[in-house]
Amino acid sequence: MVQSFPVIDLHAHWFSPSTLHILGKRTEAPRIGQQGDSLAIWRTGAGAGKGGAFPLGSQWTDVNTRLAHLDEAGIAHQLISWPTTLGVDAALPAAETLDLWTAWNDETSSLVRQHPDRFSAVAALSTSDLAWSARELARGHEKLGLIGGVLPVNGFFSRASAEQFRSLFEVAQAHHSHIYLHTGFANPVIAGQPPNIIYDDNEAIRWVIDNGFHFASAIATLAFTDFLDPFPDVTLQIAMLGGSGLGALAAEQAEVSPRIQVGSLRHHFRQIWLDTGAAGSGSAAVAAAIRVLGSERVVFGSDYAPLPDVRSTLERVRAATSYDPDGQRSVLSSNALSLLSRHGGFPVHLTAFKDTAP
């Protein structure tokens, strides 16, 4: 059967030229430099791995490489965000990062303006200077054509940590922002985050387990407290299916448990969408999230750049939704089109599909 809808990818990253320049001047992690014949970024903290070096292929910086791959894979449009996984914001104070975020936002805005049919973007924000971030979020909307901001998920690990972002969410409400919560820790000035544990054994597997716990905890904060009540016009996208589907399964348990009595999950997730980024791209996890929350709460995300090929993730999501053509269309296309339309980022070349978005 021929696919009759555009695939929209809401989880993708890139490094602008200024990123390479600013982090390339650093001599200690986090820094970017040569590793053999290619670039790498050296990280710190949990998930960094031994030596802390993460290779950076050309897809991180070369727009033509990206566009060619998206065409090959059949991806019509991407939402671009800063990769909070890399821990730059968590490792450095505001004095050493605000120029980085400002330049990334400016250059990402330029990329979107050059290719409005292919890209939308959310602003990189600081968690060490939230007053600056409130101003930068407003500038992103008013001057740069960005549709929201990206923040590290562990900033919302608890209600106590989330409360420190209240003034930023007030600005987000005023601008009807799309806030993207991605993997990683906020700066240590944000209290109430989980411990940043570096393991001596099975570090990669233990990081996956901790990461699922972190995302599920953010869902507990945002879906099952009243934190979002004053911000009804803000949408939340949570990466990695909210912890490889763990957040959705915990929500189901909350719904059926006689001890908790949370009521309808549809109400609790009315502002929240989960994406299928790398740690949430398994077919079983995608199917579980859809079963619990419905296909209208899941959006496709490839995690492109860290992952140089979107096709394996796309095929797993297609496999998980193959039994339900309408649900597959919701996950791969119409949910994202609805979000982009709501936030003023609707790709003009996809106008013909606008009426099909929920």
Short mmCIF file of C-alpha atoms in Angstrom, two decimals:
data_model
loop_
_atom_site.label_atom_id
_atom_site.label_comp_id
_atom_site.label_asym_id
_atom_site.label_seq_id
_atom_site.Cartn_x
_atom_site.Cartn_y
_atom_site.Cartn_z
CA MET A 1 0.00 0.00 0.00
CA VAL A 2 1.35 3.45 -0.95
CA GLN A 3 1.75 5.81 2.00
CA SER A 4 -0.45 8.86 1.52
CA PHE A 5 0.88 11.15 4.24
CA PRO A 6 4.15 12.97 5.03
CA VAL A 7 6.37 11.63 7.83
CA ILE A 8 7.27 14.30 10.40
CA ASP A 9 10.27 13.81 12.69
CA LEU A 10 10.02 15.75 15.97
CA HIS A 11 13.28 14.53 17.53
CA ALA A 12 16.45 15.64 15.74
CA HIS A 13 19.58 17.59 16.67
CA TRP A 14 22.36 19.56 15.04
CA PHE A 15 25.45 21.62 15.82
CA SER A 16 25.68 25.08 14.29
CA PRO A 17 29.09 26.51 13.22
CA SER A 18 29.32 28.54 16.41
CA THR A 19 28.98 25.36 18.49
CA LEU A 20 32.10 23.91 16.91
CA HIS A 21 33.94 27.18 17.43
CA ILE A 22 32.95 27.80 21.06
CA LEU A 23 33.29 24.24 22.33
CA GLY A 24 36.33 23.75 20.11
CA LYS A 25 38.22 26.40 22.10
CA ARG A 26 37.78 24.48 25.35
CA THR A 27 40.60 22.29 26.67
CA GLU A 28 38.50 20.37 29.20
CA ALA A 29 35.20 18.51 28.86
CA PRO A 30 32.70 19.44 27.66
CA ARG A 31 34.69 20.19 24.54
CA ILE A 32 34.75 19.38 20.83
CA GLY A 33 37.95 18.30 19.08
CA GLN A 34 39.51 15.90 16.64
CA GLN A 35 39.45 12.18 17.30
CA GLY A 36 41.34 10.51 14.50
CA ASP A 37 39.98 11.76 11.20
CA SER A 38 36.68 13.07 12.58
CA LEU A 39 35.25 15.26 15.31
CA ALA A 40 34.10 14.14 18.75
CA ILE A 41 32.61 15.76 21.81
CA TRP A 42 34.03 14.95 25.24
CA ARG A 43 31.39 14.84 27.96
CA THR A 44 31.21 14.53 31.71
CA GLY A 45 28.86 12.81 34.16
CA ALA A 46 26.54 9.82 33.90
CA GLY A 47 26.18 8.29 30.45
CA ALA A 48 29.42 9.78 29.15
CA GLY A 49 31.18 6.42 29.00
CA LYS A 50 34.85 5.76 29.52
CA GLY A 51 36.85 8.68 28.24
CA GLY A 52 33.66 10.62 27.64
CA ALA A 53 34.14 10.95 23.86
CA PHE A 54 31.12 10.77 21.54
CA PRO A 55 31.87 10.75 17.79
CA LEU A 56 30.32 13.45 15.62
CA GLY A 57 29.61 12.41 12.06
CA SER A 58 29.01 14.86 9.26
CA GLN A 59 25.25 14.66 9.83
CA TRP A 60 25.69 16.84 12.93
CA THR A 61 26.86 19.86 10.93
CA ASP A 62 26.38 19.33 7.19
CA VAL A 63 22.90 20.45 6.15
CA ASN A 64 23.22 18.97 2.66
CA THR A 65 24.08 15.56 4.15
CA ARG A 66 21.00 15.85 6.36
CA LEU A 67 18.65 16.88 3.57
CA ALA A 68 19.87 14.11 1.29
CA HIS A 69 19.30 11.51 4.00
CA LEU A 70 15.84 12.84 4.85
CA ASP A 71 14.91 12.61 1.18
CA GLU A 72 16.19 9.01 1.02
CA ALA A 73 14.26 8.07 4.14
CA GLY A 74 11.06 9.88 3.15
CA ILE A 75 11.08 12.40 6.03
CA ALA A 76 9.21 15.55 5.04
CA HIS A 77 10.04 17.81 8.01
CA GLN A 78 12.13 17.85 11.19
CA LEU A 79 11.91 19.68 14.49
CA ILE A 80 15.46 20.54 15.57
CA SER A 81 16.60 20.89 19.18
CA TRP A 82 19.82 21.23 21.16
CA PRO A 83 21.02 17.79 22.43
CA THR A 84 20.78 18.17 26.21
CA THR A 85 22.09 14.58 26.47
CA LEU A 86 25.59 15.94 26.04
CA GLY A 87 25.47 17.67 29.42
CA VAL A 88 26.99 21.03 28.52
CA ASP A 89 24.39 22.99 30.47
CA ALA A 90 24.78 20.70 33.48
CA ALA A 91 28.57 20.94 33.52
CA LEU A 92 29.14 24.68 33.07
CA PRO A 93 27.92 27.89 34.72
CA ALA A 94 25.87 30.47 32.85
CA ALA A 95 28.90 32.70 32.26
CA GLU A 96 30.40 29.96 30.06
CA THR A 97 27.26 28.93 28.16
CA LEU A 98 24.99 31.90 27.41
CA ASP A 99 27.01 32.93 24.35
CA LEU A 100 26.80 29.33 23.13
CA TRP A 101 23.01 29.18 23.45
CA THR A 102 22.54 32.64 21.93
CA ALA A 103 24.64 31.80 18.90
CA TRP A 104 23.01 28.37 18.48
CA ASN A 105 19.56 29.95 18.56
CA ASP A 106 20.55 32.63 16.06
CA GLU A 107 22.09 30.16 13.63
CA THR A 108 19.30 27.62 14.03
CA SER A 109 16.82 30.37 13.28
CA SER A 110 18.79 31.11 10.11
CA LEU A 111 18.66 27.42 9.14
CA VAL A 112 14.87 27.38 9.59
CA ARG A 113 14.49 30.56 7.54
CA GLN A 114 16.58 29.06 4.74
CA HIS A 115 14.60 25.80 4.74
CA PRO A 116 11.14 26.55 6.22
CA ASP A 117 9.63 23.60 4.36
CA ARG A 118 12.06 21.14 5.97
CA PHE A 119 12.80 22.44 9.48
CA SER A 120 11.23 23.95 12.58
CA ALA A 121 13.15 24.43 15.82
CA VAL A 122 12.96 25.10 19.54
CA ALA A 123 15.42 27.33 21.39
CA ALA A 124 18.33 26.13 23.51
CA LEU A 125 17.80 27.41 27.05
CA SER A 126 19.98 27.72 30.14
CA THR A 127 19.06 26.06 33.43
CA SER A 128 21.76 27.94 35.32
CA ASP A 129 20.17 31.34 34.53
CA LEU A 130 16.41 30.93 34.20
CA ALA A 131 15.78 34.68 34.05
CA TRP A 132 17.95 34.79 30.93
CA SER A 133 16.09 31.76 29.56
CA ALA A 134 12.74 33.49 30.01
CA ARG A 135 14.00 36.42 27.96
CA GLU A 136 15.56 34.11 25.38
CA LEU A 137 12.37 32.09 25.00
CA ALA A 138 10.47 35.31 24.31
CA ARG A 139 13.16 36.38 21.79
CA GLY A 140 12.93 32.98 20.13
CA HIS A 141 9.23 33.50 19.50
CA GLU A 142 9.26 37.21 18.72
CA LYS A 143 12.48 37.57 16.72
CA LEU A 144 13.77 34.17 15.61
CA GLY A 145 10.74 32.22 14.42
CA LEU A 146 11.31 29.41 16.93
CA ILE A 147 8.30 27.61 18.42
CA GLY A 148 9.45 26.94 22.00
CA GLY A 149 12.43 25.66 23.94
CA VAL A 150 14.25 22.49 24.97
CA LEU A 151 15.09 21.64 28.59
CA PRO A 152 16.71 18.62 30.28
CA VAL A 153 14.17 16.19 31.66
CA ASN A 154 15.76 15.94 35.10
CA GLY A 155 14.80 19.52 35.77
CA PHE A 156 11.29 18.07 36.19
CA PHE A 157 12.25 14.99 38.18
CA SER A 158 10.25 16.25 41.16
CA ARG A 159 7.64 18.87 41.87
CA ALA A 160 10.31 20.75 43.85
CA SER A 161 12.64 20.92 40.85
CA ALA A 162 9.82 21.84 38.46
CA GLU A 163 8.73 24.77 40.62
CA GLN A 164 12.02 26.51 39.84
CA PHE A 165 10.88 26.75 36.19
CA ARG A 166 7.55 28.43 36.99
CA SER A 167 8.56 31.90 35.76
CA LEU A 168 9.87 30.38 32.53
CA PHE A 169 6.56 28.58 32.02
CA GLU A 170 4.73 31.86 32.53
CA VAL A 171 6.59 33.19 29.49
CA ALA A 172 5.88 29.94 27.66
CA GLN A 173 2.16 30.35 28.39
CA ALA A 174 2.19 33.91 27.07
CA HIS A 175 3.74 32.70 23.80
CA HIS A 176 1.90 29.34 23.55
CA SER A 177 5.25 27.54 23.53
CA HIS A 178 6.13 23.99 22.70
CA ILE A 179 8.47 22.80 25.47
CA TYR A 180 10.60 19.77 24.69
CA LEU A 181 12.02 17.69 27.54
CA HIS A 182 15.07 15.75 26.42
CA THR A 183 17.55 13.45 28.13
CA GLY A 184 19.91 14.85 30.74
CA PHE A 185 20.52 16.83 33.89
CA ALA A 186 19.89 20.49 34.52
CA ASN A 187 22.64 22.61 36.03
CA PRO A 188 23.29 21.72 39.70
CA VAL A 189 21.74 25.04 40.78
CA ILE A 190 18.38 23.31 40.13
CA ALA A 191 17.55 21.48 43.36
CA GLY A 192 15.45 18.32 43.50
CA GLN A 193 17.11 16.40 40.65
CA PRO A 194 18.06 12.71 40.91
CA PRO A 195 21.64 11.73 41.77
CA ASN A 196 24.08 11.82 38.86
CA ILE A 197 25.53 8.33 39.35
CA ILE A 198 28.62 7.15 37.48
CA TYR A 199 28.79 3.34 37.63
CA ASP A 200 31.86 1.12 37.72
CA ASP A 201 30.16 -1.79 35.95
CA ASN A 202 27.71 -2.18 33.05
CA GLU A 203 27.62 1.59 32.76
CA ALA A 204 25.67 1.68 29.50
CA ILE A 205 22.90 -0.67 30.67
CA ARG A 206 22.61 1.04 34.05
CA TRP A 207 22.35 4.40 32.31
CA VAL A 208 19.42 3.10 30.23
CA ILE A 209 17.65 1.95 33.41
CA ASP A 210 18.30 5.25 35.21
CA ASN A 211 17.23 7.20 32.14
CA GLY A 212 13.88 5.40 32.07
CA PHE A 213 13.37 6.19 35.74
CA HIS A 214 14.22 9.86 35.16
CA PHE A 215 11.72 10.24 32.32
CA ALA A 216 8.97 8.38 34.14
CA SER A 217 9.53 10.62 37.17
CA ALA A 218 9.07 13.71 34.99
CA ILE A 219 5.78 12.26 33.75
CA ALA A 220 4.72 11.81 37.37
CA THR A 221 5.49 15.49 37.95
CA LEU A 222 3.86 16.89 34.84
CA ALA A 223 0.90 14.56 34.28
CA PHE A 224 -0.07 13.82 37.86
CA THR A 225 0.37 17.10 39.74
CA ASP A 226 -1.28 20.46 39.11
CA PHE A 227 1.98 22.10 37.96
CA LEU A 228 0.72 22.58 34.40
CA ASP A 229 -2.72 23.88 35.33
CA PRO A 230 -1.78 27.59 35.01
CA PHE A 231 -0.21 26.91 31.59
CA PRO A 232 -2.98 25.36 29.45
CA ASP A 233 -1.60 26.73 26.17
CA VAL A 234 1.84 25.16 26.60
CA THR A 235 2.42 21.80 24.93
CA LEU A 236 4.96 19.31 26.31
CA GLN A 237 6.91 16.80 24.25
CA ILE A 238 8.78 14.20 26.30
CA ALA A 239 11.51 12.23 24.56
CA MET A 240 12.24 8.51 24.56
CA LEU A 241 8.54 7.61 25.07
CA GLY A 242 8.83 9.02 28.56
CA GLY A 243 11.43 6.42 29.54
CA SER A 244 11.13 3.62 26.96
CA GLY A 245 7.41 3.41 27.66
CA LEU A 246 7.95 3.16 31.42
CA GLY A 247 6.10 6.42 32.01
CA ALA A 248 3.06 5.18 30.08
CA LEU A 249 3.04 1.85 31.90
CA ALA A 250 3.33 3.58 35.26
CA ALA A 251 0.42 5.80 34.22
CA GLU A 252 -1.64 2.72 33.39
CA GLN A 253 -0.87 1.26 36.81
CA ALA A 254 -1.92 4.54 38.40
CA GLU A 255 -5.20 4.42 36.46
CA VAL A 256 -6.13 0.90 37.53
CA SER A 257 -4.78 0.93 41.09
CA PRO A 258 -7.51 1.34 43.73
CA ARG A 259 -4.91 3.01 45.96
CA ILE A 260 -4.25 5.96 43.62
CA GLN A 261 -7.47 6.74 41.73
CA VAL A 262 -6.08 9.29 39.29
CA GLY A 263 -9.02 9.24 36.90
CA SER A 264 -8.82 9.45 33.10
CA LEU A 265 -5.35 9.31 31.56
CA ARG A 266 -6.67 11.30 28.61
CA HIS A 267 -7.16 14.25 30.97
CA HIS A 268 -3.73 13.93 32.57
CA PHE A 269 -1.92 13.76 29.22
CA ARG A 270 -3.97 16.43 27.46
CA GLN A 271 -0.86 18.64 27.02
CA ILE A 272 1.74 15.88 26.76
CA TRP A 273 3.07 13.94 23.78
CA LEU A 274 5.71 11.19 23.93
CA ASP A 275 8.22 10.77 21.10
CA THR A 276 9.95 7.64 19.82
CA GLY A 277 13.54 8.85 20.21
CA ALA A 278 16.36 6.30 20.41
CA ALA A 279 15.74 4.96 23.92
CA GLY A 280 12.02 4.71 23.17
CA SER A 281 12.08 3.29 19.65
CA GLY A 282 11.58 -0.40 20.42
CA SER A 283 8.45 -1.80 18.80
CA ALA A 284 7.21 -3.28 22.08
CA ALA A 285 7.64 0.04 23.91
CA VAL A 286 5.90 1.98 21.13
CA ALA A 287 3.01 -0.49 21.07
CA ALA A 288 2.69 -0.33 24.87
CA ALA A 289 2.58 3.47 24.92
CA ILE A 290 -0.09 3.49 22.21
CA ARG A 291 -2.13 0.83 23.99
CA VAL A 292 -2.12 2.79 27.24
CA LEU A 293 -2.37 6.39 26.03
CA GLY A 294 -3.73 6.07 22.50
CA SER A 295 -1.97 6.82 19.22
CA GLU A 296 -2.93 10.50 19.55
CA ARG A 297 -0.37 10.95 22.35
CA VAL A 298 2.66 9.52 20.51
CA VAL A 299 4.77 11.27 17.86
CA PHE A 300 7.59 10.01 15.69
CA GLY A 301 11.11 11.05 16.64
CA SER A 302 14.21 9.56 15.04
CA ASP A 303 17.02 11.00 17.23
CA TYR A 304 18.81 11.95 14.03
CA ALA A 305 22.42 13.19 14.35
CA PRO A 306 23.38 10.95 17.27
CA LEU A 307 21.81 8.25 15.06
CA PRO A 308 23.06 8.81 11.50
CA ASP A 309 20.23 6.86 9.86
CA VAL A 310 16.55 7.42 10.68
CA ARG A 311 15.31 4.40 8.76
CA SER A 312 15.72 1.71 11.43
CA THR A 313 13.74 3.74 13.95
CA LEU A 314 11.10 4.53 11.35
CA GLU A 315 10.71 0.86 10.46
CA ARG A 316 10.31 -0.17 14.11
CA VAL A 317 7.59 2.44 14.60
CA ARG A 318 5.87 1.27 11.42
CA ALA A 319 6.04 -2.31 12.68
CA ALA A 320 4.51 -1.31 16.02
CA THR A 321 1.60 0.41 14.29
CA SER A 322 1.11 -1.86 11.29
CA TYR A 323 -2.15 -3.28 12.67
CA ASP A 324 -3.76 0.18 12.77
CA PRO A 325 -3.32 2.36 9.64
CA ASP A 326 -5.11 5.31 11.21
CA GLY A 327 -2.97 5.08 14.34
CA GLN A 328 0.17 4.83 12.23
CA ARG A 329 -0.80 8.00 10.40
CA SER A 330 -1.38 9.75 13.73
CA VAL A 331 2.04 8.79 15.10
CA LEU A 332 4.05 9.43 11.95
CA SER A 333 2.27 12.50 10.66
CA SER A 334 -1.00 14.03 11.83
CA ASN A 335 -0.14 14.51 15.53
CA ALA A 336 3.02 16.38 14.58
CA LEU A 337 1.25 18.44 11.93
CA SER A 338 -1.32 19.45 14.53
CA LEU A 339 1.41 20.51 16.98
CA LEU A 340 3.33 22.48 14.36
CA SER A 341 0.15 24.18 13.21
CA ARG A 342 -0.76 25.11 16.78
CA HIS A 343 2.61 26.77 17.28
CA GLY A 344 2.92 28.58 13.98
CA GLY A 345 5.47 26.18 12.54
CA PHE A 346 3.29 24.49 9.93
CA PRO A 347 5.30 23.65 6.78
CA VAL A 348 3.69 25.53 3.89
CA HIS A 349 4.37 22.74 1.41
CA LEU A 350 2.25 20.38 3.56
CA THR A 351 -0.83 22.60 3.59
CA ALA A 352 -2.78 19.96 1.67
CA PHE A 353 -2.53 17.71 4.73
CA LYS A 354 -3.52 20.34 7.28
CA ASP A 355 -7.18 19.38 7.39
CA THR A 356 -6.25 15.81 8.27
CA ALA A 357 -4.45 16.83 11.49
CA PRO A 358 -6.48 16.22 14.67
#
